[in-house]
Every structure is written in structure tokens, then in C-alpha cells.
Amino acid sequence: MQRAIIKNFMKAVVITQAGPPEVLQIQDRPIPAISPNDVLIKVYASGVNRPDIAQRKGVYPAPAGVPANVPGLEIAGVIDQCGEDVVRWKKGDAVCALVAGGGYAEYVVANAAHCLPVPKAWSFADACSLPETIFTVWHNVFQRGRLTAGETFLVHGGSSGIGITAIQLAKAFGAKVFATAGTDDKCKACISLGADICVNYKKDDFEQVLKNYGVDVVLDMVGGDYIPKNIRLLKTEGRLVFINAMKGGESAFKVSDIMHKRLTITGSTLRNREPAFKAQLTAEVEKYVWPLVEGEKFRAVVYKQFPLEDAAAAHILMESSEHIGKIVLVNK
Ligand SMILES: NC(=O)c1ccc[n+]([C@@H]2O[C@H](COP(=O)([O-])OP(=O)(O)OC[C@H]3O[C@@H](n4cnc5c(N)ncnc54)[C@H](OP(=O)(O)O)[C@@H]3O)[C@@H](O)[C@H]2O)c1
């Protein structure tokens, strides 16, 4: 009797209250139940993303239907159970998946249409670092931003999980790539991933460095005083895409610049999008990006792995912004 009860429980990292990294605690949680279109995945590794920090601080709540207090937006592992309507996957398949929460745990439920096969010869730690950033970059840079070969592309936070993904994909699809980052070592990493120019924004003004080139698409997570600079840098018909505004969401800029250059300003958040949208995005990523991943034209950049139990230390590292690339949690 006792054994049966224990078997239905798993370890999960729980946000015990809004606050600093120490509020993340390992607790026993029931293994979640699946719906007909879901799979239950035994998680071997989960990616840490900046939105997890915002969730922990209480400013980015989980959408309805997702474990409210267990962070984690991307995982890699092995399918343990399939819902009755799932045809593509079977128990034992190695997958990585986009989830809207609950990834910092031993098991997670994912929509079967939001899973992709773990690329051949990739570790779970590398594979878990792909979904959140690739899906975000694909949607914002290529679908919303409409970046095409021969155009110029600027990503701020070039050494972030999003940045290392955006640089590699923009380069692979034929763009000239500019990035900004906060140290010379980060800039070197951006160049090694394919950036043509990386501006250390703590030493140089990126607008001054890049103004003679002009930019077709900007992916911005910084906001604040970057907003008017981005707008001034954009070429005619340029696109400015926001995925965050870490320096603040309000800024003054000239509307006449937008009119005269016919600019498009847009942005999005991935987590709260409807399952059908995410399924379509998964299919597009599998068609256009997975061949690059499988063909070694895109690589994972995992800066550090932590045991699941040390999620608080992983958050401390992310908030220090010392990392280059991704931080992941691994389960034994
Ligand atoms: N909208 C969406 O759907 C979506 C999805 C995923 C992520 N995001 C956002 O995308 C961003 C990157 O996420 P991530 O998980 O890749 O995070 P991450 O690896 O922690 O990267 C964040 C980077 O931002 C830079 N940064 C931090 N504060 C800054 C500031 N005040 N000014 C300039 N740069 C600053 C840091 O690099 P430096 O040392 O170079 O400053 C840091 O490496 C986050 O803002 C996140 O919220 C949005």
C-alpha cells in the first residue's frame, strides 16, 4: 500500500512563494495525469529561461491548465505514457518538448504536437536547451520579423539563450548578423557563433557602430533607451520585434521615423499562445530548423548544468548574467 502511494509521486521544484531564488524548493508532487492528446514524459533535463525568473518573482503567472508553481518551459526526456489519441509517439521515444510550465520536475505532461525528436547523437542536456529559444526565435524573427536571406539582423543580448539561437539561425538563413553583449568574452562567443559584428554595449554605443550599415530586423529584449536607437537604425520597411523590455517598456521616439521609413513594430509572448498555434509552430520548426540541428549547422551552447535539486543556484547564475548560452537542470 505504502509503495503504491510513493509510486504516484515525483520530485518537483516548487515556487513556495514569490521571492528570491531560495523560494525554489524540492517537494513531492503527484505525477500529472494526461489527456487524450498528451504524452507523459520522464524528464532527464530541463532548460532554465529568463521567464522562469519572472515567474519565481511573481510577475509572470502560469497560464490556466498548467502547474501554477512549478517552473520550466522546455524539457528533454523519454515518453512514459501516451494519451489514447496520440499516434506519432510511443512509450520509450526520446523527445524534447515545449511546455507552458512544470518542466522542473521528474515528469511533465506535454501536448503530443509540441514534441520533437531528440536530434541524433544529442544528449538530453543539449536537447532540452532547444525548444523555448528556437520556437521564440522562429516565430519572432522569421514569422513576425520576416527576415530573409541578404538582409541585416540585429539581436540584443547576443549571448543569452535567445541570442545564441537567433545568431545561429539568422546566419544559417543567409542574413548579415549584428549583436550586442555586455563583455568582450560574450562578444567573442557571438562572433564564434556567426555574428559578423558584436558590439560590447558597455564600451561602445551600438547605434554609432552600426549606423552606416542599417538594419532590416531587430530582435529586442532590452527596451528602454534602446527603443529610439533601434528605430533610428532601421532601414526603410524595417521590422522591430519585442520579446521583452528588461530596461523598461516606455520610451519616447519619433512617430515620423516610423511613417517615413514605413516601419513595423511588433512583438509577442510564446507561453500563453493557444495549443493549435504552438502545434503549427512545432511543425514549422521541424521542417525548417530540425534539418539544421541534425546537420550540425546549429549547435547547443550549454554553459552549465545543475542537478534539479540546485534550481536556486541555477537561477542565481542566470540573474548574475555571467553565463553565455543556456543553463540546464538535469535529473538523475
Ligand atoms: N516573448 C517571449 O515569448 C520570450 C520567450 C523567451 C524569452 N524571452 C525573453 O528573452 C530574453 C532572453 O531570455 P533568455 O532566457 O535567453 O535569458 P538570458 O540567457 O538570461 O539572457 C538575458 C541577457 O540579457 C542581457 N541583459 C540583462 N539585462 C540587461 C540590460 N539591462 N541591458 C542589456 N542587456 C541586458 C544579459 O546579457 P549582457 O550581459 O550582455 O547584458 C543576459 O545575458 C529575456 O528577456 C526573456 O524574458 C521572451
PDB file of C-alpha atoms in Angstrom, residues 54-295:
ATOM      1  CA  ALA A  54       9.935  36.413 -13.690  1.00  0.00           C
ATOM      2  CA  GLN A  55       7.544  33.601 -12.688  1.00  0.00           C
ATOM      3  CA  ARG A  56       9.504  32.983  -9.484  1.00  0.00           C
ATOM      4  CA  LYS A  57       9.285  36.696  -8.648  1.00  0.00           C
ATOM      5  CA  GLY A  58       5.503  36.557  -9.096  1.00  0.00           C
ATOM      6  CA  VAL A  59       5.292  38.776 -12.182  1.00  0.00           C
ATOM      7  CA  TYR A  60       4.744  36.126 -14.880  1.00  0.00           C
ATOM      8  CA  PRO A  61       1.999  33.752 -13.744  1.00  0.00           C
ATOM      9  CA  ALA A  62       1.459  30.386 -15.427  1.00  0.00           C
ATOM     10  CA  PRO A  63      -1.491  30.226 -17.822  1.00  0.00           C
ATOM     11  CA  ALA A  64      -4.598  28.240 -16.860  1.00  0.00           C
ATOM     12  CA  GLY A  65      -4.253  24.464 -17.016  1.00  0.00           C
ATOM     13  CA  VAL A  66      -0.523  24.471 -16.241  1.00  0.00           C
ATOM     14  CA  PRO A  67       1.059  23.593 -12.851  1.00  0.00           C
ATOM     15  CA  ALA A  68       0.919  27.034 -11.190  1.00  0.00           C
ATOM     16  CA  ASN A  69       4.046  26.815  -9.041  1.00  0.00           C
ATOM     17  CA  VAL A  70       6.435  24.534 -10.930  1.00  0.00           C
ATOM     18  CA  PRO A  71       8.520  26.482 -13.468  1.00  0.00           C
ATOM     19  CA  GLY A  72      10.090  25.075 -16.620  1.00  0.00           C
ATOM     20  CA  LEU A  73       9.190  25.792 -20.244  1.00  0.00           C
ATOM     21  CA  GLU A  74      11.274  23.187 -22.111  1.00  0.00           C
ATOM     22  CA  ILE A  75      12.440  19.664 -21.390  1.00  0.00           C
ATOM     23  CA  ALA A  76      14.028  16.582 -22.910  1.00  0.00           C
ATOM     24  CA  GLY A  77      13.292  13.043 -21.822  1.00  0.00           C
ATOM     25  CA  VAL A  78      11.608   9.753 -22.666  1.00  0.00           C
ATOM     26  CA  ILE A  79       7.913   9.166 -23.252  1.00  0.00           C
ATOM     27  CA  ASP A  80       6.402   7.143 -20.430  1.00  0.00           C
ATOM     28  CA  GLN A  81       2.713   7.161 -21.443  1.00  0.00           C
ATOM     29  CA  CYS A  82       0.704   8.245 -24.484  1.00  0.00           C
ATOM     30  CA  GLY A  83      -2.854   9.556 -24.457  1.00  0.00           C
ATOM     31  CA  GLU A  84      -5.384   7.482 -26.392  1.00  0.00           C
ATOM     32  CA  ASP A  85      -5.429   9.846 -29.416  1.00  0.00           C
ATOM     33  CA  VAL A  86      -1.638  10.088 -29.807  1.00  0.00           C
ATOM     34  CA  VAL A  87      -0.428   8.360 -32.978  1.00  0.00           C
ATOM     35  CA  ARG A  88       3.036   9.785 -33.633  1.00  0.00           C
ATOM     36  CA  TRP A  89       4.800   8.775 -30.405  1.00  0.00           C
ATOM     37  CA  LYS A  90       5.190   5.607 -28.365  1.00  0.00           C
ATOM     38  CA  LYS A  91       6.500   4.760 -24.925  1.00  0.00           C
ATOM     39  CA  GLY A  92      10.308   4.909 -24.967  1.00  0.00           C
ATOM     40  CA  ASP A  93      10.678   7.626 -27.626  1.00  0.00           C
ATOM     41  CA  ALA A  94      13.263  10.285 -26.780  1.00  0.00           C
ATOM     42  CA  VAL A  95      11.748  13.752 -27.272  1.00  0.00           C
ATOM     43  CA  CYS A  96      12.260  17.378 -26.424  1.00  0.00           C
ATOM     44  CA  ALA A  97       9.157  19.470 -25.861  1.00  0.00           C
ATOM     45  CA  LEU A  98       7.804  22.947 -25.349  1.00  0.00           C
ATOM     46  CA  VAL A  99       5.649  23.079 -22.230  1.00  0.00           C
ATOM     47  CA  ALA A 100       3.877  26.047 -20.675  1.00  0.00           C
ATOM     48  CA  GLY A 101       5.183  25.153 -17.197  1.00  0.00           C
ATOM     49  CA  GLY A 102       6.032  22.223 -14.952  1.00  0.00           C
ATOM     50  CA  GLY A 103       9.362  21.360 -16.600  1.00  0.00           C
ATOM     51  CA  TYR A 104      11.457  21.457 -13.396  1.00  0.00           C
ATOM     52  CA  ALA A 105      10.210  18.016 -12.351  1.00  0.00           C
ATOM     53  CA  GLU A 106      10.774  14.282 -12.823  1.00  0.00           C
ATOM     54  CA  TYR A 107       7.685  14.013 -15.039  1.00  0.00           C
ATOM     55  CA  VAL A 108       5.811  16.516 -17.159  1.00  0.00           C
ATOM     56  CA  VAL A 109       2.779  16.425 -19.429  1.00  0.00           C
ATOM     57  CA  ALA A 110       3.252  17.791 -22.956  1.00  0.00           C
ATOM     58  CA  ASN A 111       0.858  18.144 -25.856  1.00  0.00           C
ATOM     59  CA  ALA A 112       1.992  15.440 -28.327  1.00  0.00           C
ATOM     60  CA  ALA A 113       2.039  18.052 -31.098  1.00  0.00           C
ATOM     61  CA  HIS A 114       4.529  20.209 -29.149  1.00  0.00           C
ATOM     62  CA  CYS A 115       7.207  17.469 -29.048  1.00  0.00           C
ATOM     63  CA  LEU A 116      10.112  16.918 -31.430  1.00  0.00           C
ATOM     64  CA  PRO A 117      12.529  14.000 -31.635  1.00  0.00           C
ATOM     65  CA  VAL A 118      15.792  14.423 -29.739  1.00  0.00           C
ATOM     66  CA  PRO A 119      18.312  15.074 -32.528  1.00  0.00           C
ATOM     67  CA  LYS A 120      20.522  12.072 -33.318  1.00  0.00           C
ATOM     68  CA  ALA A 121      23.545  11.750 -31.010  1.00  0.00           C
ATOM     69  CA  TRP A 122      22.424  14.727 -28.891  1.00  0.00           C
ATOM     70  CA  SER A 123      22.438  14.486 -25.090  1.00  0.00           C
ATOM     71  CA  PHE A 124      19.255  15.243 -23.169  1.00  0.00           C
ATOM     72  CA  ALA A 125      21.031  18.256 -21.614  1.00  0.00           C
ATOM     73  CA  ASP A 126      21.729  19.718 -25.059  1.00  0.00           C
ATOM     74  CA  ALA A 127      18.300  18.808 -26.472  1.00  0.00           C
ATOM     75  CA  CYS A 128      16.359  20.406 -23.605  1.00  0.00           C
ATOM     76  CA  SER A 129      18.022  23.721 -24.408  1.00  0.00           C
ATOM     77  CA  LEU A 130      16.346  23.951 -27.820  1.00  0.00           C
ATOM     78  CA  PRO A 131      12.538  24.340 -27.728  1.00  0.00           C
ATOM     79  CA  GLU A 132      11.847  27.603 -25.864  1.00  0.00           C
ATOM     80  CA  THR A 133      14.523  29.592 -27.646  1.00  0.00           C
ATOM     81  CA  ILE A 134      14.142  28.075 -31.119  1.00  0.00           C
ATOM     82  CA  PHE A 135      10.349  28.421 -31.060  1.00  0.00           C
ATOM     83  CA  THR A 136      10.599  32.026 -29.794  1.00  0.00           C
ATOM     84  CA  VAL A 137      13.210  32.985 -32.384  1.00  0.00           C
ATOM     85  CA  TRP A 138      11.440  31.243 -35.246  1.00  0.00           C
ATOM     86  CA  HIS A 139       8.177  32.999 -34.511  1.00  0.00           C
ATOM     87  CA  ASN A 140       9.578  36.452 -33.786  1.00  0.00           C
ATOM     88  CA  VAL A 141      12.478  36.710 -36.231  1.00  0.00           C
ATOM     89  CA  PHE A 142      11.211  34.685 -39.184  1.00  0.00           C
ATOM     90  CA  GLN A 143       7.398  34.754 -38.923  1.00  0.00           C
ATOM     91  CA  ARG A 144       6.754  38.191 -37.377  1.00  0.00           C
ATOM     92  CA  GLY A 145      10.061  39.816 -38.447  1.00  0.00           C
ATOM     93  CA  ARG A 146      10.044  38.159 -41.913  1.00  0.00           C
ATOM     94  CA  LEU A 147      13.861  38.040 -42.002  1.00  0.00           C
ATOM     95  CA  THR A 148      15.113  36.836 -45.374  1.00  0.00           C
ATOM     96  CA  ALA A 149      18.495  35.976 -46.903  1.00  0.00           C
ATOM     97  CA  GLY A 150      20.632  39.009 -47.701  1.00  0.00           C
ATOM     98  CA  GLU A 151      19.012  41.222 -45.042  1.00  0.00           C
ATOM     99  CA  THR A 152      20.725  42.618 -41.958  1.00  0.00           C
ATOM    100  CA  PHE A 153      19.639  41.441 -38.497  1.00  0.00           C
ATOM    101  CA  LEU A 154      20.417  42.813 -35.030  1.00  0.00           C
ATOM    102  CA  VAL A 155      19.831  40.879 -31.812  1.00  0.00           C
ATOM    103  CA  HIS A 156      20.382  42.454 -28.413  1.00  0.00           C
ATOM    104  CA  GLY A 157      21.504  40.169 -25.585  1.00  0.00           C
ATOM    105  CA  GLY A 158      23.520  38.191 -28.147  1.00  0.00           C
ATOM    106  CA  SER A 159      24.987  35.829 -25.557  1.00  0.00           C
ATOM    107  CA  SER A 160      21.613  34.975 -23.964  1.00  0.00           C
ATOM    108  CA  GLY A 161      19.847  31.700 -24.681  1.00  0.00           C
ATOM    109  CA  ILE A 162      17.693  33.611 -27.156  1.00  0.00           C
ATOM    110  CA  GLY A 163      20.702  35.455 -28.566  1.00  0.00           C
ATOM    111  CA  ILE A 164      22.850  32.399 -29.326  1.00  0.00           C
ATOM    112  CA  THR A 165      19.851  30.854 -31.063  1.00  0.00           C
ATOM    113  CA  ALA A 166      18.958  33.969 -33.067  1.00  0.00           C
ATOM    114  CA  ILE A 167      22.560  34.481 -34.243  1.00  0.00           C
ATOM    115  CA  GLN A 168      22.897  30.898 -35.477  1.00  0.00           C
ATOM    116  CA  LEU A 169      19.515  30.744 -37.208  1.00  0.00           C
ATOM    117  CA  ALA A 170      19.774  34.178 -38.841  1.00  0.00           C
ATOM    118  CA  LYS A 171      23.231  33.274 -40.145  1.00  0.00           C
ATOM    119  CA  ALA A 172      22.101  29.861 -41.361  1.00  0.00           C
ATOM    120  CA  PHE A 173      19.265  31.504 -43.313  1.00  0.00           C
ATOM    121  CA  GLY A 174      21.629  33.937 -45.028  1.00  0.00           C
ATOM    122  CA  ALA A 175      21.379  37.199 -43.060  1.00  0.00           C
ATOM    123  CA  LYS A 176      24.220  39.508 -42.066  1.00  0.00           C
ATOM    124  CA  VAL A 177      24.144  39.360 -38.277  1.00  0.00           C
ATOM    125  CA  PHE A 178      24.847  42.049 -35.667  1.00  0.00           C
ATOM    126  CA  ALA A 179      24.653  41.504 -31.909  1.00  0.00           C
ATOM    127  CA  THR A 180      25.172  43.396 -28.679  1.00  0.00           C
ATOM    128  CA  ALA A 181      26.537  41.900 -25.456  1.00  0.00           C
ATOM    129  CA  GLY A 182      27.970  43.136 -22.170  1.00  0.00           C
ATOM    130  CA  THR A 183      31.567  41.823 -22.182  1.00  0.00           C
ATOM    131  CA  ASP A 184      34.339  41.196 -24.707  1.00  0.00           C
ATOM    132  CA  ASP A 185      34.187  37.451 -23.962  1.00  0.00           C
ATOM    133  CA  LYS A 186      30.463  37.437 -24.713  1.00  0.00           C
ATOM    134  CA  CYS A 187      31.134  39.304 -27.957  1.00  0.00           C
ATOM    135  CA  LYS A 188      33.790  36.726 -28.908  1.00  0.00           C
ATOM    136  CA  ALA A 189      31.252  33.960 -28.326  1.00  0.00           C
ATOM    137  CA  CYS A 190      28.698  35.755 -30.520  1.00  0.00           C
ATOM    138  CA  ILE A 191      31.275  36.067 -33.316  1.00  0.00           C
ATOM    139  CA  SER A 192      32.209  32.372 -32.993  1.00  0.00           C
ATOM    140  CA  LEU A 193      28.520  31.501 -33.463  1.00  0.00           C
ATOM    141  CA  GLY A 194      28.293  33.513 -36.668  1.00  0.00           C
ATOM    142  CA  ALA A 195      27.742  37.175 -35.790  1.00  0.00           C
ATOM    143  CA  ASP A 196      29.513  39.476 -38.252  1.00  0.00           C
ATOM    144  CA  ILE A 197      29.778  42.306 -35.708  1.00  0.00           C
ATOM    145  CA  CYS A 198      29.180  42.236 -31.961  1.00  0.00           C
ATOM    146  CA  VAL A 199      29.130  45.493 -30.018  1.00  0.00           C
ATOM    147  CA  ASN A 200      30.150  45.472 -26.355  1.00  0.00           C
ATOM    148  CA  TYR A 201      27.440  47.907 -25.293  1.00  0.00           C
ATOM    149  CA  LYS A 202      29.275  48.729 -22.084  1.00  0.00           C
ATOM    150  CA  LYS A 203      32.172  50.177 -24.130  1.00  0.00           C
ATOM    151  CA  ASP A 204      30.540  51.422 -27.338  1.00  0.00           C
ATOM    152  CA  ASP A 205      27.198  52.861 -28.429  1.00  0.00           C
ATOM    153  CA  PHE A 206      25.689  50.222 -30.723  1.00  0.00           C
ATOM    154  CA  GLU A 207      23.843  52.877 -32.714  1.00  0.00           C
ATOM    155  CA  GLN A 208      27.085  54.660 -33.581  1.00  0.00           C
ATOM    156  CA  VAL A 209      28.850  51.412 -34.536  1.00  0.00           C
ATOM    157  CA  LEU A 210      26.012  50.146 -36.726  1.00  0.00           C
ATOM    158  CA  LYS A 211      24.578  53.332 -38.226  1.00  0.00           C
ATOM    159  CA  ASN A 212      26.464  53.029 -41.503  1.00  0.00           C
ATOM    160  CA  TYR A 213      25.059  49.537 -42.114  1.00  0.00           C
ATOM    161  CA  GLY A 214      21.388  49.961 -41.268  1.00  0.00           C
ATOM    162  CA  VAL A 215      19.266  47.079 -40.056  1.00  0.00           C
ATOM    163  CA  ASP A 216      16.270  45.283 -41.579  1.00  0.00           C
ATOM    164  CA  VAL A 217      15.127  43.374 -38.477  1.00  0.00           C
ATOM    165  CA  VAL A 218      15.844  43.998 -34.768  1.00  0.00           C
ATOM    166  CA  LEU A 219      15.023  41.415 -32.079  1.00  0.00           C
ATOM    167  CA  ASP A 220      14.889  43.381 -28.832  1.00  0.00           C
ATOM    168  CA  MET A 221      14.613  42.120 -25.264  1.00  0.00           C
ATOM    169  CA  VAL A 222      16.113  45.240 -23.679  1.00  0.00           C
ATOM    170  CA  GLY A 223      13.724  48.122 -24.488  1.00  0.00           C
ATOM    171  CA  GLY A 224      14.181  51.391 -22.559  1.00  0.00           C
ATOM    172  CA  ASP A 225      16.638  53.742 -24.260  1.00  0.00           C
ATOM    173  CA  TYR A 226      17.324  51.079 -26.923  1.00  0.00           C
ATOM    174  CA  ILE A 227      13.901  51.748 -28.466  1.00  0.00           C
ATOM    175  CA  PRO A 228      14.640  55.100 -30.211  1.00  0.00           C
ATOM    176  CA  LYS A 229      18.107  53.820 -31.202  1.00  0.00           C
ATOM    177  CA  ASN A 230      16.559  50.714 -32.791  1.00  0.00           C
ATOM    178  CA  ILE A 231      14.067  52.868 -34.657  1.00  0.00           C
ATOM    179  CA  ARG A 232      16.790  55.176 -35.940  1.00  0.00           C
ATOM    180  CA  LEU A 233      18.903  52.196 -37.086  1.00  0.00           C
ATOM    181  CA  LEU A 234      16.108  50.520 -39.025  1.00  0.00           C
ATOM    182  CA  LYS A 235      16.112  50.775 -42.810  1.00  0.00           C
ATOM    183  CA  THR A 236      13.027  51.560 -44.891  1.00  0.00           C
ATOM    184  CA  GLU A 237      10.413  48.796 -44.342  1.00  0.00           C
ATOM    185  CA  GLY A 238      12.411  47.620 -41.293  1.00  0.00           C
ATOM    186  CA  ARG A 239      10.857  45.492 -38.541  1.00  0.00           C
ATOM    187  CA  LEU A 240      11.341  45.884 -34.773  1.00  0.00           C
ATOM    188  CA  VAL A 241      10.247  42.856 -32.746  1.00  0.00           C
ATOM    189  CA  PHE A 242       9.991  42.907 -28.948  1.00  0.00           C
ATOM    190  CA  ILE A 243      10.186  39.808 -26.792  1.00  0.00           C
ATOM    191  CA  ASN A 244      10.814  41.714 -23.563  1.00  0.00           C
ATOM    192  CA  ALA A 245      11.838  45.140 -22.272  1.00  0.00           C
ATOM    193  CA  MET A 246      14.301  44.475 -19.453  1.00  0.00           C
ATOM    194  CA  LYS A 247      15.322  48.152 -19.235  1.00  0.00           C
ATOM    195  CA  GLY A 248      11.717  49.311 -19.314  1.00  0.00           C
ATOM    196  CA  GLY A 249       8.750  49.280 -21.638  1.00  0.00           C
ATOM    197  CA  GLU A 250       8.282  53.009 -22.072  1.00  0.00           C
ATOM    198  CA  SER A 251      10.271  55.336 -24.262  1.00  0.00           C
ATOM    199  CA  ALA A 252       9.962  58.436 -26.428  1.00  0.00           C
ATOM    200  CA  PHE A 253      10.575  58.101 -30.164  1.00  0.00           C
ATOM    201  CA  LYS A 254       9.680  59.920 -33.338  1.00  0.00           C
ATOM    202  CA  VAL A 255       6.486  58.658 -34.936  1.00  0.00           C
ATOM    203  CA  SER A 256       7.593  60.433 -38.116  1.00  0.00           C
ATOM    204  CA  ASP A 257      10.521  57.944 -38.399  1.00  0.00           C
ATOM    205  CA  ILE A 258       8.016  55.091 -38.401  1.00  0.00           C
ATOM    206  CA  MET A 259       5.915  56.796 -41.056  1.00  0.00           C
ATOM    207  CA  HIS A 260       8.736  57.918 -43.334  1.00  0.00           C
ATOM    208  CA  LYS A 261      10.533  54.558 -43.215  1.00  0.00           C
ATOM    209  CA  ARG A 262       7.265  52.561 -43.145  1.00  0.00           C
ATOM    210  CA  LEU A 263       8.490  50.554 -40.146  1.00  0.00           C
ATOM    211  CA  THR A 264       6.650  47.687 -38.486  1.00  0.00           C
ATOM    212  CA  ILE A 265       6.802  47.407 -34.701  1.00  0.00           C
ATOM    213  CA  THR A 266       5.555  44.146 -33.248  1.00  0.00           C
ATOM    214  CA  GLY A 267       6.230  41.587 -30.514  1.00  0.00           C
ATOM    215  CA  SER A 268       4.825  38.537 -28.788  1.00  0.00           C
ATOM    216  CA  THR A 269       4.919  36.193 -25.821  1.00  0.00           C
ATOM    217  CA  LEU A 270       5.013  32.478 -26.528  1.00  0.00           C
ATOM    218  CA  ARG A 271       3.843  30.897 -23.307  1.00  0.00           C
ATOM    219  CA  ASN A 272       0.211  31.995 -23.372  1.00  0.00           C
ATOM    220  CA  ARG A 273      -0.391  31.117 -27.035  1.00  0.00           C
ATOM    221  CA  GLU A 274      -3.074  28.565 -27.859  1.00  0.00           C
ATOM    222  CA  PRO A 275      -2.116  24.880 -28.377  1.00  0.00           C
ATOM    223  CA  ALA A 276      -3.029  24.935 -32.099  1.00  0.00           C
ATOM    224  CA  PHE A 277      -0.618  27.833 -32.706  1.00  0.00           C
ATOM    225  CA  LYS A 278       2.167  26.004 -30.857  1.00  0.00           C
ATOM    226  CA  ALA A 279       1.450  22.826 -32.845  1.00  0.00           C
ATOM    227  CA  GLN A 280       1.784  24.744 -36.108  1.00  0.00           C
ATOM    228  CA  LEU A 281       4.992  26.359 -34.867  1.00  0.00           C
ATOM    229  CA  THR A 282       6.377  22.948 -33.859  1.00  0.00           C
ATOM    230  CA  ALA A 283       5.657  21.611 -37.349  1.00  0.00           C
ATOM    231  CA  GLU A 284       7.379  24.579 -38.982  1.00  0.00           C
ATOM    232  CA  VAL A 285      10.407  24.290 -36.687  1.00  0.00           C
ATOM    233  CA  GLU A 286      10.658  20.581 -37.501  1.00  0.00           C
ATOM    234  CA  LYS A 287      10.503  21.317 -41.229  1.00  0.00           C
ATOM    235  CA  TYR A 288      12.924  24.251 -41.408  1.00  0.00           C
ATOM    236  CA  VAL A 289      15.130  24.149 -38.312  1.00  0.00           C
ATOM    237  CA  TRP A 290      15.486  20.468 -37.386  1.00  0.00           C
ATOM    238  CA  PRO A 291      17.457  19.663 -40.550  1.00  0.00           C
ATOM    239  CA  LEU A 292      19.994  22.324 -39.489  1.00  0.00           C
ATOM    240  CA  VAL A 293      20.152  20.869 -35.997  1.00  0.00           C
ATOM    241  CA  GLU A 294      20.513  17.299 -37.301  1.00  0.00           C
ATOM    242  CA  GLY A 295      23.031  18.509 -39.908  1.00  0.00           C
TER     243      GLY A 295
END
